[in-house]
Short mmCIF file of C-alpha atoms in Angstrom, two decimals:
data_model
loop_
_atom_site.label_atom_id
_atom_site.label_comp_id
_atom_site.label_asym_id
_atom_site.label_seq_id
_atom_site.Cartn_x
_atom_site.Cartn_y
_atom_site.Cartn_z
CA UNK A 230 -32.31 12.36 8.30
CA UNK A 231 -33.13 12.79 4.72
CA UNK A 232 -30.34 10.55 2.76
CA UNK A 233 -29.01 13.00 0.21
CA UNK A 234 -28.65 15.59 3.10
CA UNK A 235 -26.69 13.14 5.15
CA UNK A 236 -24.22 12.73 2.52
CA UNK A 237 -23.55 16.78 1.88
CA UNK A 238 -22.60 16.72 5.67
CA UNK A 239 -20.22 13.99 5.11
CA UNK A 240 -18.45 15.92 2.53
CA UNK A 241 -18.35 18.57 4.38
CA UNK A 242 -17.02 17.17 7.08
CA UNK A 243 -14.33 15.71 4.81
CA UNK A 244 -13.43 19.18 4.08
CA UNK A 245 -12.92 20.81 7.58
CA UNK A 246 -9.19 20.59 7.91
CA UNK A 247 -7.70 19.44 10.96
CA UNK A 248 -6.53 21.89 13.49
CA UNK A 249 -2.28 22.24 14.12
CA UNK A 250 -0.42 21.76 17.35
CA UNK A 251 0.95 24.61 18.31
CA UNK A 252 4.49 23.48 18.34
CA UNK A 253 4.15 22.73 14.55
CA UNK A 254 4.42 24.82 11.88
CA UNK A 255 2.11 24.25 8.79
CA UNK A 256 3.02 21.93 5.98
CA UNK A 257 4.75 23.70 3.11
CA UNK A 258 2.76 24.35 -0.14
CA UNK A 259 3.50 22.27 -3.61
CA UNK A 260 4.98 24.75 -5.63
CA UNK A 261 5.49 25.20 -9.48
CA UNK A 262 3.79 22.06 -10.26
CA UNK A 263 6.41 19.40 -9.35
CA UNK A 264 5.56 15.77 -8.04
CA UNK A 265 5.13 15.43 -4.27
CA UNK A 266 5.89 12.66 -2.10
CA UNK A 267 4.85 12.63 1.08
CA UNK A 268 7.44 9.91 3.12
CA UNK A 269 5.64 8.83 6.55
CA UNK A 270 8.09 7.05 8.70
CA UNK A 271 5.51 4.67 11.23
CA UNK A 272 5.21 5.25 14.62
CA UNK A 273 7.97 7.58 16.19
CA UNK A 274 8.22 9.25 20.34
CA UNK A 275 6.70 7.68 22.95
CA UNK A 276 5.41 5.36 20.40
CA UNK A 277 7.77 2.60 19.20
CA UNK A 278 5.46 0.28 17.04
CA UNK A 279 6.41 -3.25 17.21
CA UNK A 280 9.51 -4.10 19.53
CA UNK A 281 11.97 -7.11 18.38
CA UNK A 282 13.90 -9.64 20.26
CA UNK A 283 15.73 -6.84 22.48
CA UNK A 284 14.15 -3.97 22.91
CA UNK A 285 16.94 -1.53 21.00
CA UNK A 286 14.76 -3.32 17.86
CA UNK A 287 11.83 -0.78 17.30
CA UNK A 288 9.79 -0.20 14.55
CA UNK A 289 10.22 3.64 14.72
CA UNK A 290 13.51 2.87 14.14
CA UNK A 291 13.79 0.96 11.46
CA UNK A 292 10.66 2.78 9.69
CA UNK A 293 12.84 6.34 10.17
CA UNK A 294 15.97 5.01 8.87
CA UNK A 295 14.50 3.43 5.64
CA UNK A 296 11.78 6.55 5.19
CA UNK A 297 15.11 9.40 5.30
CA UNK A 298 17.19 7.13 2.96
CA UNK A 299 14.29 6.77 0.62
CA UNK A 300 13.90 10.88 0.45
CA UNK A 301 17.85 10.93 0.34
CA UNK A 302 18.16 9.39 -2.70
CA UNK A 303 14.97 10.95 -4.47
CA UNK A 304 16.91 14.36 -3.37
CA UNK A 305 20.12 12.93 -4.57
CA UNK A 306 18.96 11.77 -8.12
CA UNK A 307 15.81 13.17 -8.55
CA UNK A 308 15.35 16.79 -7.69
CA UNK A 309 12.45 17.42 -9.45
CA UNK A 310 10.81 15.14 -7.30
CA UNK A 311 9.44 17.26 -3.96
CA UNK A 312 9.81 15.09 -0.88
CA UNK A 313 8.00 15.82 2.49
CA UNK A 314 8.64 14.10 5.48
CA UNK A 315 5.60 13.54 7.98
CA UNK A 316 8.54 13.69 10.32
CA UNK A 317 12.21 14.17 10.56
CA UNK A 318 12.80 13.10 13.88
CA UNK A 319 12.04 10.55 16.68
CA UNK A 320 8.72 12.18 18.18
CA UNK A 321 5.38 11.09 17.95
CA UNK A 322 2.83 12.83 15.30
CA UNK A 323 -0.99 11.96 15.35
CA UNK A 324 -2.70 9.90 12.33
CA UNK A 325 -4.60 12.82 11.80
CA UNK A 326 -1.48 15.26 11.38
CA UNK A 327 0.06 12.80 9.31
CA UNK A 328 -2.86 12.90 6.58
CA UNK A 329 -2.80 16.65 7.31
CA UNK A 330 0.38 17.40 6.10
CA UNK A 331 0.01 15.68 2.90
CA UNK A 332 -3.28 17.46 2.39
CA UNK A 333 -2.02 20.56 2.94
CA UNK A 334 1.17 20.07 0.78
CA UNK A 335 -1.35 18.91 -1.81
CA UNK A 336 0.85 16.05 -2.02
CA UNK A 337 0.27 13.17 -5.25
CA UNK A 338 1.35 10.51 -4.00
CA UNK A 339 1.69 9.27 0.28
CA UNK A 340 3.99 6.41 1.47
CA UNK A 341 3.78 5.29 4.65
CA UNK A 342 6.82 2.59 5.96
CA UNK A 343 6.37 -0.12 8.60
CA UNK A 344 7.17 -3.13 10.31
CA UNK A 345 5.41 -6.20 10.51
CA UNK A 346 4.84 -8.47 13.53
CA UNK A 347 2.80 -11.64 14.58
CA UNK A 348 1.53 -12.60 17.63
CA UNK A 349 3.69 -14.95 19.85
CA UNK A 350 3.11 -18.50 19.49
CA UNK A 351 2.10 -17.88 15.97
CA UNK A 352 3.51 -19.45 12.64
CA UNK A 353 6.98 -17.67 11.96
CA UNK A 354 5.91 -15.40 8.25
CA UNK A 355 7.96 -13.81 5.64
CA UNK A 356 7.76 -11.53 3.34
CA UNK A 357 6.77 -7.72 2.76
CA UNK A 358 2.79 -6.64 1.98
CA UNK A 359 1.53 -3.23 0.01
CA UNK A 360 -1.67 -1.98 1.74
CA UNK A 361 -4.22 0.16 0.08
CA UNK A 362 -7.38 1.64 1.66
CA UNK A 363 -10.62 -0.22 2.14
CA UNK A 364 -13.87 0.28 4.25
CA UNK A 365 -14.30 -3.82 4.53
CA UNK A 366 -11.40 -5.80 5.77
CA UNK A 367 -10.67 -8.97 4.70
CA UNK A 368 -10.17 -11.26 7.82
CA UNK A 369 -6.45 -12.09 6.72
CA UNK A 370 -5.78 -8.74 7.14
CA UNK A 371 -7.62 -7.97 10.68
CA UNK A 372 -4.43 -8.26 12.32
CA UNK A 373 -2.33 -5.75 10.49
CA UNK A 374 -5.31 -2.78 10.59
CA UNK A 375 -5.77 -3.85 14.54
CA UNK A 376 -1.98 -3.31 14.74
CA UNK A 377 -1.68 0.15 13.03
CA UNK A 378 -5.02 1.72 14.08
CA UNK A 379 -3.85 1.03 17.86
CA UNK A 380 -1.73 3.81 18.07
CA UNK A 381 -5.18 6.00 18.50
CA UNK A 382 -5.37 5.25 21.35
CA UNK A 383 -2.16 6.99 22.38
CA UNK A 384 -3.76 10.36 21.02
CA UNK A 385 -6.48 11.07 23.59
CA UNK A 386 -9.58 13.25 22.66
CA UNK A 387 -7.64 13.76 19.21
CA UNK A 388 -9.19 10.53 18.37
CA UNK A 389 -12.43 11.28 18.21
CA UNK A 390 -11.51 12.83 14.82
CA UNK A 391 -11.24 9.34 13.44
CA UNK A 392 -15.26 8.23 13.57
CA UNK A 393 -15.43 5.10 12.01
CA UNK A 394 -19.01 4.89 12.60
CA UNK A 395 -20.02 5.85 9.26
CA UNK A 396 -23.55 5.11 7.67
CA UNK A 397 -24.18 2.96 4.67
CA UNK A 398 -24.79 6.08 3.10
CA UNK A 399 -21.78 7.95 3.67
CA UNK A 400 -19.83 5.26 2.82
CA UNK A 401 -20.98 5.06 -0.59
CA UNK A 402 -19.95 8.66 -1.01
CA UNK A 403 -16.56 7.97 0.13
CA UNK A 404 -15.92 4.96 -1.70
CA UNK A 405 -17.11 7.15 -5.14
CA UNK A 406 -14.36 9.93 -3.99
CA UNK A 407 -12.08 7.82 -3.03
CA UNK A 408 -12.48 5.71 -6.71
CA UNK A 409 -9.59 7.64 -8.23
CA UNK A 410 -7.54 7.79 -5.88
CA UNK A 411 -7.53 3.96 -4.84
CA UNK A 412 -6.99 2.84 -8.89
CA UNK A 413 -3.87 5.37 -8.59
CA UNK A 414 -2.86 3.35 -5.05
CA UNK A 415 -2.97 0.17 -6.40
CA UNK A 416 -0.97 0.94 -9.44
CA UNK A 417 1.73 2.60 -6.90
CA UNK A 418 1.40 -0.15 -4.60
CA UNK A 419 2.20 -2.80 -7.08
CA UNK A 420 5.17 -1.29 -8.26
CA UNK A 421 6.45 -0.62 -4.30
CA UNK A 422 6.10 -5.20 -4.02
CA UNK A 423 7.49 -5.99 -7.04
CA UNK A 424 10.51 -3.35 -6.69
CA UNK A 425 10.64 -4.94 -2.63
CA UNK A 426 10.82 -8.42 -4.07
CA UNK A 427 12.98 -8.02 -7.22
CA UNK A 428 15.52 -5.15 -5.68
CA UNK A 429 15.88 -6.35 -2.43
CA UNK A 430 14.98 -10.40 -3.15
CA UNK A 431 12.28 -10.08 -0.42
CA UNK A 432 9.13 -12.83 -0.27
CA UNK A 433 6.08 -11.35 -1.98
CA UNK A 434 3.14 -11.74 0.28
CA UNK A 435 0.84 -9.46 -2.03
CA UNK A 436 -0.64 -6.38 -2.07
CA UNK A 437 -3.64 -6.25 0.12
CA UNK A 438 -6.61 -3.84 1.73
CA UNK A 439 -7.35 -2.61 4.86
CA UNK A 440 -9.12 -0.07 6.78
CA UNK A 441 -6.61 2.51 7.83
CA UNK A 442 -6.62 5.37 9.34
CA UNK A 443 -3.77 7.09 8.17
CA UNK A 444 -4.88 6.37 4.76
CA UNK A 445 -8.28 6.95 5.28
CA UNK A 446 -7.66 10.56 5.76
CA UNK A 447 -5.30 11.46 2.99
CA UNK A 448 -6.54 13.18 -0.19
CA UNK A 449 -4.14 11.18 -2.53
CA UNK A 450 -3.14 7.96 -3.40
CA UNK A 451 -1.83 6.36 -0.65
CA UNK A 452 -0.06 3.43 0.43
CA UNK A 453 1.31 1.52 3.40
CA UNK A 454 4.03 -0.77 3.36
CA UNK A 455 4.77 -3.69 5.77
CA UNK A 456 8.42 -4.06 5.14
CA UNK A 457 9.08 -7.36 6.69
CA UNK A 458 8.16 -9.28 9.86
CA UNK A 459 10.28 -7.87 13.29
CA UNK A 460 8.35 -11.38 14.79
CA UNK A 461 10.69 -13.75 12.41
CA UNK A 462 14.42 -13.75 13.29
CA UNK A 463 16.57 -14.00 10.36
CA UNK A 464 13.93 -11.34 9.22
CA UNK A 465 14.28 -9.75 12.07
CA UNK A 466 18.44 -9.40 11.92
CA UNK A 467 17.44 -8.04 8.44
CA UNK A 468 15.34 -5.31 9.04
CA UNK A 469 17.96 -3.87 11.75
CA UNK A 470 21.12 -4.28 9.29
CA UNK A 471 22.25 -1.13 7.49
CA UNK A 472 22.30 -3.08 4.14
CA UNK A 473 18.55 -4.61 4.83
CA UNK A 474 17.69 -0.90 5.59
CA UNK A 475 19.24 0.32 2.16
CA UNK A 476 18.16 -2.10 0.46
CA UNK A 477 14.04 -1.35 1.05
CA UNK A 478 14.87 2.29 0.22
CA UNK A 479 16.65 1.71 -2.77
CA UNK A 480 13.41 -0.57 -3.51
CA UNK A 481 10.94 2.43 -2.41
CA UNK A 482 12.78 4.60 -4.32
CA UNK A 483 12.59 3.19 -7.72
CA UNK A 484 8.88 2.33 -7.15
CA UNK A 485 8.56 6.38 -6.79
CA UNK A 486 10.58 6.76 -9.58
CA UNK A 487 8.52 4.37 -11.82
CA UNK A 488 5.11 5.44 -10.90
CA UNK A 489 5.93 9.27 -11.10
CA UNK A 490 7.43 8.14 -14.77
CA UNK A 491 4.24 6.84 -15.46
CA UNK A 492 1.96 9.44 -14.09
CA UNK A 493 4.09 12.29 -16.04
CA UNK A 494 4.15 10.13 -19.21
CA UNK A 495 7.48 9.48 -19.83
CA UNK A 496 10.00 6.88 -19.95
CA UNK A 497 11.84 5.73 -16.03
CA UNK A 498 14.77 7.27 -16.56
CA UNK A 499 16.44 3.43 -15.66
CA UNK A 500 20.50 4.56 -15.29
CA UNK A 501 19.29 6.63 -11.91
CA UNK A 502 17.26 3.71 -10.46
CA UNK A 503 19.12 1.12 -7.58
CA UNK A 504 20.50 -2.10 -8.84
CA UNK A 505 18.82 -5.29 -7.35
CA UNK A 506 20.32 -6.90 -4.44
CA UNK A 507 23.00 -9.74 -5.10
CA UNK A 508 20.97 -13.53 -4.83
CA UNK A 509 23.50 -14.12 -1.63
CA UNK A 510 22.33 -11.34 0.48
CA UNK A 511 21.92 -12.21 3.99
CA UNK A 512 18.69 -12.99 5.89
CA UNK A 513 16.89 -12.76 2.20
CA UNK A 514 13.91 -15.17 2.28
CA UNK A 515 14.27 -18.26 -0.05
CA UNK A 516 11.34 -19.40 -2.01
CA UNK A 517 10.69 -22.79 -0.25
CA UNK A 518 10.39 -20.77 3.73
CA UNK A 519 7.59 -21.19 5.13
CA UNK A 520 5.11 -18.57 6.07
CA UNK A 521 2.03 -17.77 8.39
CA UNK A 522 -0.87 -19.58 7.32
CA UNK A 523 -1.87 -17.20 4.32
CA UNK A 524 0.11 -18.26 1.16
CA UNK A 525 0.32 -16.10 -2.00
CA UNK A 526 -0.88 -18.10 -3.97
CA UNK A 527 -4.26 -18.97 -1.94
CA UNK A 528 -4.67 -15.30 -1.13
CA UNK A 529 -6.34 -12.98 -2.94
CA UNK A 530 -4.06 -10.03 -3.74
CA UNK A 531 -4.99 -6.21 -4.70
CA UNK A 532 -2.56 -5.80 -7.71
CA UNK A 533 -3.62 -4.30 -10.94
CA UNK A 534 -1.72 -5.47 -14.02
CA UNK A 535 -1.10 -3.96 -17.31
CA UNK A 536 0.53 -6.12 -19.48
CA UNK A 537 3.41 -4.11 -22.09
CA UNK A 538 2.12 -2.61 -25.49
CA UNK A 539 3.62 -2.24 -28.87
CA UNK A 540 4.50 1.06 -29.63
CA UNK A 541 2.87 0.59 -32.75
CA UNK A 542 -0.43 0.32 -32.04
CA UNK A 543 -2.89 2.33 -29.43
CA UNK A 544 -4.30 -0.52 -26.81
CA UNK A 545 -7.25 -0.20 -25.34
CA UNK A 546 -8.18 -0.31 -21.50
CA UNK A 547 -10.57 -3.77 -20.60
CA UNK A 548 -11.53 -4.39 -16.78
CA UNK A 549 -11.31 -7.77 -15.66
CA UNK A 550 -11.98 -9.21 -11.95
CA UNK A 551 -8.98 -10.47 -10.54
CA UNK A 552 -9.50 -13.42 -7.92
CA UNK A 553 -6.06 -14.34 -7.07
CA UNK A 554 -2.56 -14.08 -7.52
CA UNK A 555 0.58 -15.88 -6.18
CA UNK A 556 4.27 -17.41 -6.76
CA UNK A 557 2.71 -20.76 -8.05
CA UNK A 558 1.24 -21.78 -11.11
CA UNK A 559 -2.36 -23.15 -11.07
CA UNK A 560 -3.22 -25.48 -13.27
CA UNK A 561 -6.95 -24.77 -14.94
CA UNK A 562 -9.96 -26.29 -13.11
CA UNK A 563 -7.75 -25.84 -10.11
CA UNK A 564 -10.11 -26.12 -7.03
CA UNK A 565 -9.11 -22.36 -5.67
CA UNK A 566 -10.62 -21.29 -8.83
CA UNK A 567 -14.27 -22.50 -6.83
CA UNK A 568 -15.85 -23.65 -10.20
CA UNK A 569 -15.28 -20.45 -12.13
CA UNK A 570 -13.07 -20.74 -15.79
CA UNK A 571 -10.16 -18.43 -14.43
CA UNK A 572 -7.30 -16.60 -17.36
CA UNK A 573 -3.44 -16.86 -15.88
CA UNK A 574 -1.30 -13.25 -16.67
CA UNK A 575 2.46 -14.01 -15.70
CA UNK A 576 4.56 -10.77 -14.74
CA UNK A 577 7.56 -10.63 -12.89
CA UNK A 578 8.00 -14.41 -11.27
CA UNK A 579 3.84 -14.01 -10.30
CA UNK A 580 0.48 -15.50 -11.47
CA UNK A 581 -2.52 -13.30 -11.63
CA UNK A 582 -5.37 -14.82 -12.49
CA UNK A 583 -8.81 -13.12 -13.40
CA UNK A 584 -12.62 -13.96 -13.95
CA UNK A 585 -14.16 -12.08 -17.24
CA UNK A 586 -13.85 -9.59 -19.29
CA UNK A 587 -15.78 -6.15 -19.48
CA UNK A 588 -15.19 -3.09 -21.71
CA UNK A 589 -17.06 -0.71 -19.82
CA UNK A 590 -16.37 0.00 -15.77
CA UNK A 591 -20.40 -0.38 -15.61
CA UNK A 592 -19.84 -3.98 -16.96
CA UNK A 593 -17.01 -4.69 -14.93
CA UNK A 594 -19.14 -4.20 -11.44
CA UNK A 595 -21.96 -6.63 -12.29
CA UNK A 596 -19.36 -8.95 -13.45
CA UNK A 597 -17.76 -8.81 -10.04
CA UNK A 598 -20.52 -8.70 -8.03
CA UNK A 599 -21.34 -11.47 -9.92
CA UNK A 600 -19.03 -13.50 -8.14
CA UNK A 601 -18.48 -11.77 -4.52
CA UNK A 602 -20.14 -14.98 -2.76
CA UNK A 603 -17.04 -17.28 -3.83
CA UNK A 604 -14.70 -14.48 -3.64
CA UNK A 605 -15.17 -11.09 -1.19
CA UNK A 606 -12.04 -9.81 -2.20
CA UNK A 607 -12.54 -10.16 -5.79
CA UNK A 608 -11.70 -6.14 -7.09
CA UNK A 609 -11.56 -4.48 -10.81
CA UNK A 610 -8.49 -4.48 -12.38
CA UNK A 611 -7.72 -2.52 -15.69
CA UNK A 612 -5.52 -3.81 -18.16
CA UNK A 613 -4.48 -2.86 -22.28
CA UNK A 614 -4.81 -5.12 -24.63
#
């Protein structure tokens, strides 16, 4: 099939809008031009997600509880803000209708809320991950887009609307549309695991990519959060605890505060955002626990940084390639580095170190393809200077 007509089919099939259920009414509309957020509590009905040490411990659970507090308190303090929920009570809703409803409610940003969970036998991990979208998965992350994808297979012939058998060519295209979109997920994303680590004193295990369906199909920038790890105990006993449950949302919340501050231009309006939790609070995860076998500081991490600006002068955007970025300081030369002179940017308690410097986005992909043998992962990151 000629190549450039392959790709107009692709976008059209992009386009063709997913049919209801009958039992469910369509999404509502954005309306006068307010901010929506579209809150997507994982899992739900006849599917629980990951089940703890008794089986009263479900995902669905724990994802629905933090997901309603979350749009409580943007309702509470924020009104301006438009929250819709992908659902409001314990039943199960496809992928597909998940994306759907955001689409249709023309929604600008879309948050989806999980649990994490290793296999038995496996290294006990801590911590909370951001995930954004991405065609190619990194192997670290196999696990986690195994995990969520599964649940298609609860949803019959409805999964055939998935089709992950995409040609080179299409996915080109979709990576171009989907260009905006992932810059904007990134940004939110890194606010959503610094406000999870600094507000609720949880370990920062990075922001990451993976190939997800739920946020394959939304028309916005999307995230999904892993909001700890139901496999680790004291974790665990955390996620299931009304304060660990308050605590997330109060962290989710002022992430969606922040980035719709930013999007709109204006200052974060910081007497209606949630205090950070007290250093004492139970079942937090100290600095020196161990994890699985991935460490922040050896794993590469999707986070895009821009360092603050003077008010007196305009900065101006430059790309570099981040590489890594972690809780520990690397010295320079230091072998994880893989020969390449690396700069350090510290922000918030983290290292983020990057390869380069580019002032044009054309610039900035040679550079990084430049290096994509020593590091796969490597992405563009914008920063002001």
């Amino acid at each position: 099939m000629n190549k450039i007509l392959h790709i107009i089919i692709f976008i059209g099939t992009l386009l063709i809008p997913l049919p209801l259920t009958a039992d469910e009414p369509p999404a509502p509309t954005a309306d006068g031009g307010r901010f929506t957020v579209v809150l997507d509590a994982g899992h739900g009905g006849k599917d629980p997600g990951t089940i703890g040490s008794v089986r009263s411990h479900r995902e669905k659970d724990i994802a629905f509880n933090i997901t309603m507090e979350t749009g409580r308190m943007l309702q509470r303090h924020h009104p301006e803000i438009r929250v819709v929920y992908t659902r409001s009570t314990d039943t199960f809703v496809e992928l597909g209708r998940r994306a759907e409803i955001a689409n249709k409610a023309k929604a600008d940003l879309f948050v989806s809320i999980h649990v994490n969970s290793l296999p038995k036998g496996s290294k006990q991990a801590y911590g909370v991950q951001s995930y954004t979208l991405s065609l190619k998965t990194a192997e670290t992350n196999l696990e986690v887009e195994k995990r969520e994808n599964s649940v298609i297979a609860l949803e019959g012939e409805a999964a055939k609307k998935y089709n992950y058998n995409m040609s080179a060519e299409s996915n080109i295209m979709f990576e171009l549309m989907q260009d905006h979109d992932m810059k904007e997920s990134v940004a939110f994303a890194q606010l959503a695991q610094n406000e999870m680590v600094r507000t609720a004193r949880r370990r920062d295990m990075g922001v990451r990519q993976a190939n997800l369906a739920v946020l394959r199909l939304t028309y916005m920038p999307s995230v999904l959060l892993e909001v700890g790890f139901m496999s680790t105990p004291a974790e665990e006993q955390y996620l299931v605890s009304s304060a660990g449950q308050r605590q997330l949302a109060s962290s989710i919340y002022n992430a969606i505060v922040r980035y719709v501050a930013q999007r709109q231009g204006n200052k974060v309006n910081t007497a209606t955002l949630a205090s950070p939790t007290a250093d004492d609070t139970p079942s937090a995860a100290a600095d020196d626990t161990p994890e699985a076998d991935d460490t922040p500081a050896a794993t590469p991490s999707r986070r895009q940084q821009t360092p603050a600006q003077p008010s007196t002068t305009a900065p101006r955007t430059v790309y570099r390639i981040q590489v890594l970025s972690g809780a520990v300081k690397l010295k320079p030369g230091d072998r994880q580095f893989k020969g390449l002179k690396c700069d350090m940017h510290q922000t918030g308690g983290r290292y983020i170190y990057t390869y380069g410097k580019a002032n044009t986005l054309s610039e900035a992909k040679k550079l990084r393809k430049s290096i994509l043998s020593k590091f796969p992962d490597a992405f563009i990151a914008t920063f002001k200077e």
